[in-house]
Amino acid sequence: MEQEQKLIAVIDDDVHIGNMLEELLVREGFAVLRAYSGTEALLLLSGRRRPDLVLLDLMLPGLSGEEVLPHLAGIPVIVLSARAGVDDKVELLLGGAADYLTKPFDTRELLARIAVQLRGAAPAAPALRCRGLVLDTAARAVSAGGEAVRLTRTEFAILKLLMQNPRQVVTKSQLLDQISLDTPDCVESSLKVHVSNLRKKLRDAGAGDVIESVWGIGFKLTE
């Protein structure tokens, strides 16, 4: 299924800037909504689909950007304004804006800031579950039968990779390559020790022997 385009609302009364932003965003694969006043922005936000991100000017006819901002709760808002004062930036950031970019701005910087906000708004990965174990990737927490299991960063990385591949043998080289993204504290000579410590903690937590050694190859979760 094709992924739905991210929708960005451009709220700016300057037609030239709005057109430039719309052209830039469409070229980058976004869908765009436009509003030219604070009042029009509120009507736009009452539509069927709320935007994934808002680019908000402050000097708007009707309701100002500051007055529109409280209505954008739950949506990342990047303020685009000619106001360069620190007090203005601090007030808007404390008032709910996710970011603040002073006009004129570099479009590459704007796109980078948009990417950061949309990445931060991405849904959390679901918890991994297997044989009574629950591994929460976002909270970096593990439980067995509802009881928390305290793991080191390396032990957590090993268990996560095994639980992501529950019916497969994960080779030692795959383990070392993949968990290096999560922790630098594991080399071939120490891998066996980390797995042994992980097994003991899971047994002590009542999970039983859940990690099986496949001689000469690697490890897998037991059936």
XYZ file of C-alpha atoms in Angstrom:
223
model
C 0.000 0.000 0.000
C 1.379 3.404 -0.963
C 2.191 5.588 2.046
C 0.017 8.681 2.394
C 1.773 11.984 1.721
C 2.633 14.091 4.728
C 0.418 17.181 4.792
C 1.986 20.567 5.608
C -0.058 23.733 6.180
C 1.535 27.006 5.092
C -0.040 29.905 6.985
C 1.384 33.141 5.556
C -0.252 36.213 4.035
C 2.752 36.910 1.791
C 1.692 35.306 -1.497
C 5.234 35.292 -2.895
C 6.660 33.453 0.131
C 3.671 31.113 0.245
C 4.080 30.217 -3.426
C 7.796 29.594 -2.947
C 7.141 27.356 0.045
C 4.392 25.418 -1.724
C 6.592 24.826 -4.785
C 9.474 23.688 -2.557
C 7.329 21.329 -0.475
C 5.496 19.781 -3.422
C 8.855 19.155 -5.104
C 9.938 17.318 -1.945
C 6.855 15.090 -2.035
C 4.609 16.813 0.517
C 0.950 17.729 0.171
C 0.276 21.398 0.965
C -2.587 23.425 2.431
C -2.573 27.232 2.273
C -4.084 29.871 4.513
C -3.563 33.624 4.203
C -4.944 34.831 7.542
C -5.336 33.628 11.101
C -9.091 33.269 10.685
C -8.679 31.245 7.489
C -6.137 29.068 9.291
C -8.711 28.084 11.923
C -11.206 27.165 9.200
C -8.533 25.107 7.478
C -7.738 23.279 10.722
C -11.394 22.349 11.216
C -11.278 20.295 8.003
C -11.426 16.535 7.744
C -7.662 16.004 7.849
C -5.390 17.861 10.208
C -1.924 18.698 8.876
C 1.144 16.771 10.014
C 3.104 20.026 10.403
C 2.422 23.760 10.191
C 4.641 26.576 8.898
C 3.295 29.649 10.692
C 3.938 33.336 10.050
C 3.241 35.712 12.936
C 2.158 38.920 11.195
C -1.190 37.709 9.857
C -4.369 39.675 9.130
C -7.240 38.871 11.449
C -5.895 36.595 14.164
C -2.130 36.837 14.629
C 0.191 33.847 14.567
C 0.441 34.053 18.362
C -3.357 33.769 18.601
C -3.468 30.844 16.169
C -0.711 28.879 17.934
C -2.852 27.633 20.897
C -5.243 26.040 18.372
C -2.411 23.937 16.951
C -1.834 21.756 20.007
C -0.571 18.324 19.017
C 0.798 19.493 15.650
C 4.489 20.402 15.212
C 4.672 24.120 14.392
C 7.680 25.847 12.848
C 7.350 29.616 13.160
C 8.703 31.553 10.164
C 9.064 35.197 11.105
C 11.109 38.296 10.374
C 11.287 38.923 14.112
C 14.818 38.018 15.137
C 14.712 38.994 18.808
C 15.601 36.341 21.367
C 12.598 37.302 23.521
C 10.227 36.652 20.613
C 11.779 33.251 19.963
C 11.711 32.216 23.614
C 8.095 33.321 24.055
C 6.908 31.382 20.997
C 8.880 28.232 21.871
C 7.522 28.297 25.413
C 4.070 28.969 23.975
C 4.004 25.709 22.036
C 6.026 26.193 18.847
C 8.354 23.305 18.022
C 10.899 25.466 16.184
C 11.547 29.046 15.061
C 13.277 30.120 11.866
C 14.028 33.748 11.072
C 13.213 35.185 7.645
C 14.975 35.204 5.236
C 15.976 31.558 5.617
C 17.859 28.952 3.623
C 15.424 26.429 2.132
C 17.822 23.559 2.850
C 17.785 24.462 6.535
C 13.995 24.653 6.505
C 13.707 21.205 4.910
C 16.120 19.788 7.486
C 14.068 21.252 10.334
C 10.866 19.875 8.815
C 12.464 16.425 8.553
C 13.491 16.566 12.223
C 9.977 17.484 13.360
C 8.266 14.834 11.241
C 10.755 12.216 12.385
C 10.104 13.155 15.984
C 6.375 12.831 15.387
C 6.658 9.328 14.000
C 4.776 6.668 15.998
C 6.804 4.635 18.432
C 7.787 1.154 17.384
C 5.542 -1.490 18.968
C 6.817 -3.618 21.807
C 8.319 -6.995 20.904
C 6.702 -10.023 22.570
C 7.881 -13.615 22.734
C 7.520 -16.430 25.300
C 6.313 -14.161 28.087
C 9.004 -11.566 27.389
C 8.046 -8.008 26.490
C 10.708 -5.676 25.100
C 9.743 -2.008 24.792
C 12.082 -0.466 22.218
C 11.069 3.125 23.018
C 11.465 2.867 26.793
C 14.412 0.438 26.514
C 12.712 -1.802 29.076
C 12.246 -5.574 29.347
C 9.806 -7.551 31.456
C 9.224 -11.258 32.013
C 5.801 -12.308 33.249
C 5.097 -8.681 34.106
C 8.249 -8.286 36.216
C 10.970 -5.846 35.109
C 14.315 -7.329 34.088
C 17.340 -5.064 34.449
C 19.667 -5.474 31.473
C 22.828 -3.735 30.395
C 22.787 -1.792 27.144
C 24.564 -4.650 25.354
C 22.280 -7.344 26.781
C 19.255 -5.310 25.708
C 20.650 -4.956 22.172
C 21.291 -8.712 21.895
C 17.820 -9.630 23.134
C 16.167 -7.067 20.851
C 17.841 -8.517 17.767
C 16.889 -12.081 18.736
C 13.278 -11.056 19.385
C 13.145 -9.247 16.040
C 14.076 -12.576 14.407
C 12.168 -15.072 16.587
C 12.327 -18.117 14.293
C 15.755 -17.558 12.810
C 19.318 -18.331 13.784
C 21.191 -15.062 14.179
C 24.858 -15.575 13.375
C 27.593 -14.163 15.548
C 28.687 -11.815 12.769
C 25.108 -10.558 12.330
C 24.848 -9.949 16.059
C 28.107 -8.034 16.187
C 27.233 -5.951 13.119
C 23.671 -5.124 14.147
C 24.090 -4.444 17.852
C 26.997 -2.091 17.127
C 24.248 0.383 16.146
C 22.975 0.288 19.739
C 26.143 -0.300 21.741
C 29.900 -0.264 21.142
C 30.538 -2.533 24.127
C 30.586 -5.893 22.393
C 33.305 -7.656 20.437
C 33.620 -11.288 19.352
C 35.683 -12.247 22.413
C 33.052 -10.845 24.832
C 29.861 -11.855 22.993
C 29.634 -15.243 24.725
C 29.938 -13.596 28.149
C 27.184 -11.078 27.366
C 24.858 -13.855 26.151
C 25.623 -15.951 29.250
C 24.800 -13.028 31.557
C 21.614 -12.331 29.616
C 20.514 -15.973 29.889
C 21.062 -15.965 33.663
C 19.035 -12.769 34.167
C 16.155 -14.151 32.118
C 16.212 -17.466 34.007
C 16.288 -15.625 37.348
C 13.263 -13.606 36.199
C 11.341 -16.826 35.554
C 11.519 -16.758 31.761
C 13.382 -20.072 31.563
C 16.006 -20.932 28.960
C 14.883 -18.793 26.054
C 18.185 -18.426 24.178
C 19.567 -21.450 22.366
C 23.138 -21.765 21.086
C 23.487 -23.103 17.568
C 26.956 -24.598 17.648
C 29.448 -22.893 15.374
C 26.842 -20.481 13.967
C 25.150 -18.247 16.520
C 22.010 -18.003 18.645
C 18.222 -18.148 18.398
C 15.196 -17.975 20.635
C 13.998 -21.427 21.668
C 10.754 -22.673 20.134
